[in-house]
């Protein structure tokens, strides 16, 4: 069956269509996305402005029609920290459902961390043993560790690359003072989650599952995405230390010339590098593996598991309309 996953993130809004069936890996079919930083539409009280809501609703309607055109049978729609932490998040979700009929599921930070871990476990398999997974989003940083499909512990801390860039790295390029202060902030904010996770013991492997980690690995010499997901990609602490200094001395325009750095991530990649470097240092890890699967794949796989154990799903109301509109 063809499934759609609508991801309302902090940096982008993204619809991914995959062909999937129980027992098989989901295969990407088509994608529709737009750079939309909802945090840029926050007013002084932390509300998403009417302009930002309108942009969001326009994209969701586009995504719905795109899914219908390509005959998606089910649509998973979720949002993370950008709406979760806005003052009027509940009202935004209500307006979206009223004007689009699409119900956005609001994931908590811990749920986001756990579902990402689930995808990483499925990718690496049981032979990987205990996994420590790290994920840098736009608004939050997720830490999860465990030996099973779902983690024994999952944390989410407000250390997303977009958030940190907006709040701490005002100048472009940033001042040495701002970078130093941000390093201290990252370490103090991360400390409690790291200490709690370390009590679980030493993992067999450490993985990174976000676009930020993939970009950092590419900058430091990993294979490009064009070589496919099965090429082993690693990120080393020694390289991060070197590149954190280099990125701090570069403007966002200069970073665009680096491999793996898009326009959307040029400003944020320094903050992401600082979070990654600090995490590896605090966990005393010298290198990590890069996982091609993350939150979207985790939600798809859980949906397929429901089909296996619970039988066919009753789709939400908007999915019925969506599939009907796709029928000639």
mmCIF file of C-alpha atoms in Angstrom:
data_model
loop_
_atom_site.group_PDB
_atom_site.id
_atom_site.type_symbol
_atom_site.label_atom_id
_atom_site.label_comp_id
_atom_site.label_asym_id
_atom_site.label_seq_id
_atom_site.Cartn_x
_atom_site.Cartn_y
_atom_site.Cartn_z
ATOM 1 C CA UNK A 1 0.000 0.000 0.000
ATOM 2 C CA UNK A 2 1.063 3.592 -0.506
ATOM 3 C CA UNK A 3 1.445 5.561 2.725
ATOM 4 C CA UNK A 4 1.972 9.278 3.167
ATOM 5 C CA UNK A 5 3.827 10.852 6.074
ATOM 6 C CA UNK A 6 3.332 14.580 6.568
ATOM 7 C CA UNK A 7 6.071 16.007 8.796
ATOM 8 C CA UNK A 8 5.602 19.534 10.154
ATOM 9 C CA UNK A 9 9.104 20.241 11.429
ATOM 10 C CA UNK A 10 10.929 23.307 12.646
ATOM 11 C CA UNK A 11 12.800 23.962 9.388
ATOM 12 C CA UNK A 12 10.722 22.308 6.685
ATOM 13 C CA UNK A 13 7.284 20.881 6.030
ATOM 14 C CA UNK A 14 7.618 17.620 4.164
ATOM 15 C CA UNK A 15 5.292 15.015 2.686
ATOM 16 C CA UNK A 16 6.939 11.670 1.931
ATOM 17 C CA UNK A 17 5.055 8.958 0.048
ATOM 18 C CA UNK A 18 6.308 5.390 0.380
ATOM 19 C CA UNK A 19 5.233 2.019 -0.930
ATOM 20 C CA UNK A 20 5.122 -0.335 2.000
ATOM 21 C CA UNK A 21 3.740 -3.657 3.154
ATOM 22 C CA UNK A 22 4.141 -5.637 6.369
ATOM 23 C CA UNK A 23 7.443 -7.460 6.469
ATOM 24 C CA UNK A 24 9.118 -5.323 3.796
ATOM 25 C CA UNK A 25 11.128 -2.145 4.048
ATOM 26 C CA UNK A 26 9.286 1.042 2.992
ATOM 27 C CA UNK A 27 10.434 2.262 -0.426
ATOM 28 C CA UNK A 28 10.263 6.019 -1.117
ATOM 29 C CA UNK A 29 7.886 6.802 -3.979
ATOM 30 C CA UNK A 30 7.562 10.603 -4.133
ATOM 31 C CA UNK A 31 8.228 13.670 -2.018
ATOM 32 C CA UNK A 32 6.817 17.168 -1.709
ATOM 33 C CA UNK A 33 8.357 19.705 0.665
ATOM 34 C CA UNK A 34 8.861 23.371 1.344
ATOM 35 C CA UNK A 35 11.264 25.352 3.502
ATOM 36 C CA UNK A 36 9.017 26.792 6.210
ATOM 37 C CA UNK A 37 10.526 27.865 9.509
ATOM 38 C CA UNK A 38 7.521 28.335 11.775
ATOM 39 C CA UNK A 39 9.722 29.789 14.511
ATOM 40 C CA UNK A 40 10.314 32.750 12.218
ATOM 41 C CA UNK A 41 6.583 33.473 12.469
ATOM 42 C CA UNK A 42 6.460 33.711 16.261
ATOM 43 C CA UNK A 43 5.322 36.997 17.779
ATOM 44 C CA UNK A 44 6.632 38.450 21.049
ATOM 45 C CA UNK A 45 4.243 36.271 23.057
ATOM 46 C CA UNK A 46 5.363 33.057 21.363
ATOM 47 C CA UNK A 47 2.275 32.716 19.164
ATOM 48 C CA UNK A 48 2.478 31.539 15.560
ATOM 49 C CA UNK A 49 1.196 34.516 13.593
ATOM 50 C CA UNK A 50 -1.730 34.427 11.198
ATOM 51 C CA UNK A 51 0.738 34.692 8.310
ATOM 52 C CA UNK A 52 2.612 31.630 9.530
ATOM 53 C CA UNK A 53 -0.612 29.688 10.001
ATOM 54 C CA UNK A 54 -1.732 30.589 6.491
ATOM 55 C CA UNK A 55 1.590 29.373 5.041
ATOM 56 C CA UNK A 56 1.217 26.123 6.962
ATOM 57 C CA UNK A 57 -2.375 25.548 5.856
ATOM 58 C CA UNK A 58 -1.517 26.280 2.221
ATOM 59 C CA UNK A 59 1.208 23.640 2.289
ATOM 60 C CA UNK A 60 -0.985 21.046 3.996
ATOM 61 C CA UNK A 61 -3.633 21.516 1.300
ATOM 62 C CA UNK A 62 -0.917 21.131 -1.347
ATOM 63 C CA UNK A 63 0.345 17.986 0.372
ATOM 64 C CA UNK A 64 -3.152 16.536 0.615
ATOM 65 C CA UNK A 65 -3.741 17.028 -3.112
ATOM 66 C CA UNK A 66 -0.278 15.623 -3.891
ATOM 67 C CA UNK A 67 -1.062 12.504 -1.852
ATOM 68 C CA UNK A 68 -4.450 12.149 -3.559
ATOM 69 C CA UNK A 69 -2.898 12.518 -7.020
ATOM 70 C CA UNK A 70 -0.479 9.689 -6.250
ATOM 71 C CA UNK A 71 -3.189 7.486 -4.710
ATOM 72 C CA UNK A 72 -1.985 7.339 -1.121
ATOM 73 C CA UNK A 73 -4.210 5.047 0.943
ATOM 74 C CA UNK A 74 -3.296 6.425 4.341
ATOM 75 C CA UNK A 75 -1.819 9.656 5.651
ATOM 76 C CA UNK A 76 0.107 10.058 8.885
ATOM 77 C CA UNK A 77 0.381 13.724 9.818
ATOM 78 C CA UNK A 78 2.422 14.891 12.787
ATOM 79 C CA UNK A 79 4.131 17.951 14.211
ATOM 80 C CA UNK A 80 7.074 18.379 16.555
ATOM 81 C CA UNK A 81 8.614 21.196 18.585
ATOM 82 C CA UNK A 82 7.706 24.168 16.359
ATOM 83 C CA UNK A 83 3.992 23.839 17.123
ATOM 84 C CA UNK A 84 4.367 21.923 20.383
ATOM 85 C CA UNK A 85 6.192 24.792 22.055
ATOM 86 C CA UNK A 86 4.261 27.719 20.571
ATOM 87 C CA UNK A 87 1.876 29.510 22.906
ATOM 88 C CA UNK A 88 -1.098 29.027 20.602
ATOM 89 C CA UNK A 89 -0.183 25.529 19.402
ATOM 90 C CA UNK A 90 -3.550 24.003 20.342
ATOM 91 C CA UNK A 91 -5.427 26.721 18.452
ATOM 92 C CA UNK A 92 -3.202 26.233 15.396
ATOM 93 C CA UNK A 93 -3.914 22.493 15.364
ATOM 94 C CA UNK A 94 -7.647 23.167 15.644
ATOM 95 C CA UNK A 95 -7.543 25.658 12.768
ATOM 96 C CA UNK A 96 -5.562 23.267 10.582
ATOM 97 C CA UNK A 97 -8.101 20.497 11.124
ATOM 98 C CA UNK A 98 -11.038 22.847 10.504
ATOM 99 C CA UNK A 99 -9.658 24.266 7.238
ATOM 100 C CA UNK A 100 -7.986 21.147 5.803
ATOM 101 C CA UNK A 101 -9.691 18.201 7.588
ATOM 102 C CA UNK A 102 -6.159 16.934 8.334
ATOM 103 C CA UNK A 103 -5.563 16.139 11.985
ATOM 104 C CA UNK A 104 -1.970 16.792 13.020
ATOM 105 C CA UNK A 105 -0.783 14.525 15.810
ATOM 106 C CA UNK A 106 1.378 16.450 18.258
ATOM 107 C CA UNK A 107 4.332 14.313 19.317
ATOM 108 C CA UNK A 108 5.975 14.966 22.653
ATOM 109 C CA UNK A 109 9.747 15.246 22.687
ATOM 110 C CA UNK A 110 10.105 11.832 24.310
ATOM 111 C CA UNK A 111 7.748 10.251 21.749
ATOM 112 C CA UNK A 112 9.779 11.817 18.963
ATOM 113 C CA UNK A 113 12.961 10.395 20.467
ATOM 114 C CA UNK A 114 11.451 6.924 20.925
ATOM 115 C CA UNK A 115 10.013 6.699 17.400
ATOM 116 C CA UNK A 116 13.329 7.793 15.916
ATOM 117 C CA UNK A 117 15.105 5.133 17.956
ATOM 118 C CA UNK A 118 12.604 2.542 16.704
ATOM 119 C CA UNK A 119 13.522 3.356 13.097
ATOM 120 C CA UNK A 120 17.234 3.171 13.849
ATOM 121 C CA UNK A 121 16.792 -0.212 15.546
ATOM 122 C CA UNK A 122 14.930 -1.585 12.524
ATOM 123 C CA UNK A 123 17.669 -0.305 10.210
ATOM 124 C CA UNK A 124 20.608 -1.703 12.192
ATOM 125 C CA UNK A 125 18.887 -4.876 13.444
ATOM 126 C CA UNK A 126 19.263 -6.937 16.592
ATOM 127 C CA UNK A 127 22.897 -7.657 15.827
ATOM 128 C CA UNK A 128 23.768 -4.077 16.721
ATOM 129 C CA UNK A 129 23.180 -4.791 20.406
ATOM 130 C CA UNK A 130 22.502 -1.811 22.643
ATOM 131 C CA UNK A 131 22.140 1.402 20.634
ATOM 132 C CA UNK A 132 22.618 4.982 21.752
ATOM 133 C CA UNK A 133 20.931 7.209 19.179
ATOM 134 C CA UNK A 134 21.325 10.973 18.889
ATOM 135 C CA UNK A 135 19.155 13.194 16.706
ATOM 136 C CA UNK A 136 19.525 16.963 16.162
ATOM 137 C CA UNK A 137 16.355 18.637 14.952
ATOM 138 C CA UNK A 138 15.550 22.271 14.373
ATOM 139 C CA UNK A 139 14.037 22.825 17.796
ATOM 140 C CA UNK A 140 15.206 19.931 19.952
ATOM 141 C CA UNK A 141 17.928 17.333 20.467
ATOM 142 C CA UNK A 142 16.891 13.754 21.151
ATOM 143 C CA UNK A 143 18.807 11.103 23.077
ATOM 144 C CA UNK A 144 17.613 7.491 23.310
ATOM 145 C CA UNK A 145 19.275 4.254 24.384
ATOM 146 C CA UNK A 146 18.168 0.649 24.644
ATOM 147 C CA UNK A 147 18.641 -2.977 23.679
ATOM 148 C CA UNK A 148 15.106 -3.533 22.366
ATOM 149 C CA UNK A 149 12.930 -2.051 19.614
ATOM 150 C CA UNK A 150 11.819 0.797 21.845
ATOM 151 C CA UNK A 151 14.393 2.538 24.036
ATOM 152 C CA UNK A 152 14.840 1.981 27.746
ATOM 153 C CA UNK A 153 15.251 5.737 28.060
ATOM 154 C CA UNK A 154 14.347 8.629 25.750
ATOM 155 C CA UNK A 155 15.119 12.299 26.335
ATOM 156 C CA UNK A 156 14.392 15.487 24.415
ATOM 157 C CA UNK A 157 16.213 18.691 25.297
ATOM 158 C CA UNK A 158 15.829 22.177 23.748
ATOM 159 C CA UNK A 159 19.076 22.108 21.791
ATOM 160 C CA UNK A 160 17.858 22.127 18.197
ATOM 161 C CA UNK A 161 20.190 23.672 15.634
ATOM 162 C CA UNK A 162 17.643 26.238 14.477
ATOM 163 C CA UNK A 163 16.716 27.292 17.999
ATOM 164 C CA UNK A 164 20.350 27.713 19.073
ATOM 165 C CA UNK A 165 21.264 29.664 15.942
ATOM 166 C CA UNK A 166 18.348 32.035 16.436
ATOM 167 C CA UNK A 167 18.969 32.580 20.167
ATOM 168 C CA UNK A 168 22.771 32.525 20.400
ATOM 169 C CA UNK A 169 24.488 33.051 17.042
ATOM 170 C CA UNK A 170 23.096 36.413 15.990
ATOM 171 C CA UNK A 171 26.042 37.632 13.907
ATOM 172 C CA UNK A 172 27.096 36.066 10.630
ATOM 173 C CA UNK A 173 29.790 34.884 11.048
ATOM 174 C CA UNK A 174 29.358 34.634 14.829
ATOM 175 C CA UNK A 175 31.661 36.230 17.360
ATOM 176 C CA UNK A 176 34.104 34.098 19.299
ATOM 177 C CA UNK A 177 32.317 35.133 22.490
ATOM 178 C CA UNK A 178 28.910 33.944 21.278
ATOM 179 C CA UNK A 179 30.350 30.577 20.246
ATOM 180 C CA UNK A 180 32.036 30.167 23.632
ATOM 181 C CA UNK A 181 28.841 31.039 25.492
ATOM 182 C CA UNK A 182 26.827 28.665 23.327
ATOM 183 C CA UNK A 183 29.232 25.814 24.082
ATOM 184 C CA UNK A 184 28.685 26.384 27.814
ATOM 185 C CA UNK A 185 24.912 26.503 27.347
ATOM 186 C CA UNK A 186 24.871 23.253 25.369
ATOM 187 C CA UNK A 187 26.946 21.431 27.963
ATOM 188 C CA UNK A 188 24.870 22.596 30.934
ATOM 189 C CA UNK A 189 21.560 21.864 29.182
ATOM 190 C CA UNK A 190 22.661 18.413 28.043
ATOM 191 C CA UNK A 191 24.267 17.311 31.309
ATOM 192 C CA UNK A 192 21.238 15.874 33.118
ATOM 193 C CA UNK A 193 20.105 13.780 30.141
ATOM 194 C CA UNK A 194 23.629 12.481 29.529
ATOM 195 C CA UNK A 195 24.117 11.456 33.164
ATOM 196 C CA UNK A 196 20.755 9.646 33.209
ATOM 197 C CA UNK A 197 21.561 7.826 29.972
ATOM 198 C CA UNK A 198 25.040 6.776 31.112
ATOM 199 C CA UNK A 199 23.467 4.908 34.036
ATOM 200 C CA UNK A 200 22.184 2.369 31.497
ATOM 201 C CA UNK A 201 25.746 1.326 30.718
ATOM 202 C CA UNK A 202 27.944 1.479 27.632
ATOM 203 C CA UNK A 203 26.152 0.977 24.291
ATOM 204 C CA UNK A 204 27.497 -1.322 21.603
ATOM 205 C CA UNK A 205 27.086 1.344 18.909
ATOM 206 C CA UNK A 206 26.318 5.066 18.791
ATOM 207 C CA UNK A 207 24.241 6.376 15.895
ATOM 208 C CA UNK A 208 23.159 9.751 14.540
ATOM 209 C CA UNK A 209 19.907 9.885 12.613
ATOM 210 C CA UNK A 210 19.150 13.457 11.528
ATOM 211 C CA UNK A 211 19.857 15.572 8.469
ATOM 212 C CA UNK A 212 22.247 17.630 10.570
ATOM 213 C CA UNK A 213 24.353 14.567 11.372
ATOM 214 C CA UNK A 214 24.279 13.522 7.718
ATOM 215 C CA UNK A 215 25.443 16.980 6.658
ATOM 216 C CA UNK A 216 28.250 16.969 9.230
ATOM 217 C CA UNK A 217 29.391 13.530 8.102
ATOM 218 C CA UNK A 218 29.404 14.679 4.482
ATOM 219 C CA UNK A 219 31.429 17.796 5.349
ATOM 220 C CA UNK A 220 34.000 15.632 7.090
ATOM 221 C CA UNK A 221 34.402 13.237 4.160
ATOM 222 C CA UNK A 222 31.552 10.701 4.212
ATOM 223 C CA UNK A 223 30.082 9.416 0.954
ATOM 224 C CA UNK A 224 27.473 11.613 -0.768
ATOM 225 C CA UNK A 225 23.786 10.696 -0.651
ATOM 226 C CA UNK A 226 23.930 9.796 -4.346
ATOM 227 C CA UNK A 227 25.807 6.627 -3.397
ATOM 228 C CA UNK A 228 22.712 5.296 -1.646
ATOM 229 C CA UNK A 229 21.755 4.391 1.926
ATOM 230 C CA UNK A 230 23.798 1.193 2.223
ATOM 231 C CA UNK A 231 27.197 2.877 2.185
ATOM 232 C CA UNK A 232 28.615 3.022 5.700
ATOM 233 C CA UNK A 233 28.968 6.612 6.904
ATOM 234 C CA UNK A 234 30.695 7.672 10.101
ATOM 235 C CA UNK A 235 31.296 10.887 11.976
ATOM 236 C CA UNK A 236 34.420 11.215 14.126
ATOM 237 C CA UNK A 237 34.916 13.436 17.141
ATOM 238 C CA UNK A 238 38.365 14.516 15.949
ATOM 239 C CA UNK A 239 36.854 15.785 12.684
ATOM 240 C CA UNK A 240 34.039 17.544 14.527
ATOM 241 C CA UNK A 241 36.517 19.416 16.699
ATOM 242 C CA UNK A 242 38.371 20.669 13.645
ATOM 243 C CA UNK A 243 35.276 21.555 11.632
ATOM 244 C CA UNK A 244 33.510 23.282 14.513
ATOM 245 C CA UNK A 245 36.366 25.799 14.534
ATOM 246 C CA UNK A 246 36.302 26.166 10.750
ATOM 247 C CA UNK A 247 32.528 26.629 10.608
ATOM 248 C CA UNK A 248 32.698 29.263 13.349
ATOM 249 C CA UNK A 249 35.035 31.322 11.169
ATOM 250 C CA UNK A 250 32.833 31.060 8.074
ATOM 251 C CA UNK A 251 29.767 33.025 7.046
ATOM 252 C CA UNK A 252 26.624 31.145 6.081
ATOM 253 C CA UNK A 253 27.288 32.124 2.452
ATOM 254 C CA UNK A 254 30.707 30.469 2.617
ATOM 255 C CA UNK A 255 29.260 27.313 4.194
ATOM 256 C CA UNK A 256 27.054 26.841 1.128
ATOM 257 C CA UNK A 257 30.171 25.789 -0.782
ATOM 258 C CA UNK A 258 30.714 22.833 1.548
ATOM 259 C CA UNK A 259 29.498 19.383 0.450
ATOM 260 C CA UNK A 260 26.157 18.355 1.938
ATOM 261 C CA UNK A 261 25.178 21.846 3.127
ATOM 262 C CA UNK A 262 21.891 23.186 1.753
ATOM 263 C CA UNK A 263 20.596 26.745 1.865
ATOM 264 C CA UNK A 264 18.249 25.770 4.700
ATOM 265 C CA UNK A 265 21.117 24.403 6.819
ATOM 266 C CA UNK A 266 23.918 26.830 6.048
ATOM 267 C CA UNK A 267 23.130 29.042 9.030
ATOM 268 C CA UNK A 268 22.389 26.173 11.419
ATOM 269 C CA UNK A 269 25.206 23.756 10.709
ATOM 270 C CA UNK A 270 27.597 25.404 13.187
ATOM 271 C CA UNK A 271 25.129 25.049 16.058
ATOM 272 C CA UNK A 272 24.543 21.455 14.988
ATOM 273 C CA UNK A 273 28.292 20.784 14.987
ATOM 274 C CA UNK A 274 28.633 22.208 18.498
ATOM 275 C CA UNK A 275 25.792 20.028 19.799
ATOM 276 C CA UNK A 276 27.234 16.941 18.109
ATOM 277 C CA UNK A 277 30.747 17.611 19.377
ATOM 278 C CA UNK A 278 29.570 18.239 22.935
ATOM 279 C CA UNK A 279 27.422 15.092 22.943
ATOM 280 C CA UNK A 280 30.250 12.847 21.769
ATOM 281 C CA UNK A 281 32.614 14.420 24.288
ATOM 282 C CA UNK A 282 30.194 13.995 27.196
ATOM 283 C CA UNK A 283 29.373 10.413 26.232
ATOM 284 C CA UNK A 284 33.115 9.781 25.724
ATOM 285 C CA UNK A 285 32.554 8.460 22.207
ATOM 286 C CA UNK A 286 35.141 8.858 19.453
ATOM 287 C CA UNK A 287 32.911 8.069 16.471
ATOM 288 C CA UNK A 288 29.322 7.332 15.497
ATOM 289 C CA UNK A 289 27.499 5.657 12.621
ATOM 290 C CA UNK A 290 25.037 7.655 10.528
ATOM 291 C CA UNK A 291 21.593 6.112 10.167
ATOM 292 C CA UNK A 292 19.556 6.877 7.021
ATOM 293 C CA UNK A 293 16.271 6.214 8.864
ATOM 294 C CA UNK A 294 14.741 8.556 11.432
ATOM 295 C CA UNK A 295 11.361 9.752 12.725
ATOM 296 C CA UNK A 296 9.305 9.472 9.525
ATOM 297 C CA UNK A 297 10.437 5.902 8.936
ATOM 298 C CA UNK A 298 9.726 5.039 12.567
ATOM 299 C CA UNK A 299 6.120 6.192 12.262
ATOM 300 C CA UNK A 300 5.660 4.296 8.992
ATOM 301 C CA UNK A 301 7.024 1.081 10.492
ATOM 302 C CA UNK A 302 4.791 1.361 13.550
ATOM 303 C CA UNK A 303 1.811 1.875 11.252
ATOM 304 C CA UNK A 304 2.702 -1.300 9.368
ATOM 305 C CA UNK A 305 2.994 -3.183 12.648
ATOM 306 C CA UNK A 306 -0.577 -2.125 13.433
ATOM 307 C CA UNK A 307 -1.705 -3.685 10.167
ATOM 308 C CA UNK A 308 -0.029 -6.967 11.090
ATOM 309 C CA UNK A 309 -1.356 -7.234 14.634
ATOM 310 C CA UNK A 310 -4.656 -5.345 14.510
ATOM 311 C CA UNK A 311 -5.828 -5.885 10.936
ATOM 312 C CA UNK A 312 -6.782 -3.183 8.415
ATOM 313 C CA UNK A 313 -6.907 0.338 9.779
ATOM 314 C CA UNK A 314 -9.948 2.528 9.715
ATOM 315 C CA UNK A 315 -8.534 5.659 8.069
ATOM 316 C CA UNK A 316 -9.286 9.086 9.510
ATOM 317 C CA UNK A 317 -12.050 11.072 7.828
ATOM 318 C CA UNK A 318 -9.789 13.139 5.602
ATOM 319 C CA UNK A 319 -8.120 10.021 4.188
ATOM 320 C CA UNK A 320 -11.423 8.735 2.872
ATOM 321 C CA UNK A 321 -11.952 12.001 1.044
ATOM 322 C CA UNK A 322 -8.372 11.953 -0.138
ATOM 323 C CA UNK A 323 -8.542 8.478 -1.697
ATOM 324 C CA UNK A 324 -11.953 9.146 -3.228
ATOM 325 C CA UNK A 325 -10.659 12.287 -4.887
ATOM 326 C CA UNK A 326 -7.865 10.254 -6.426
ATOM 327 C CA UNK A 327 -10.262 7.869 -8.144
ATOM 328 C CA UNK A 328 -11.135 8.712 -11.756
#
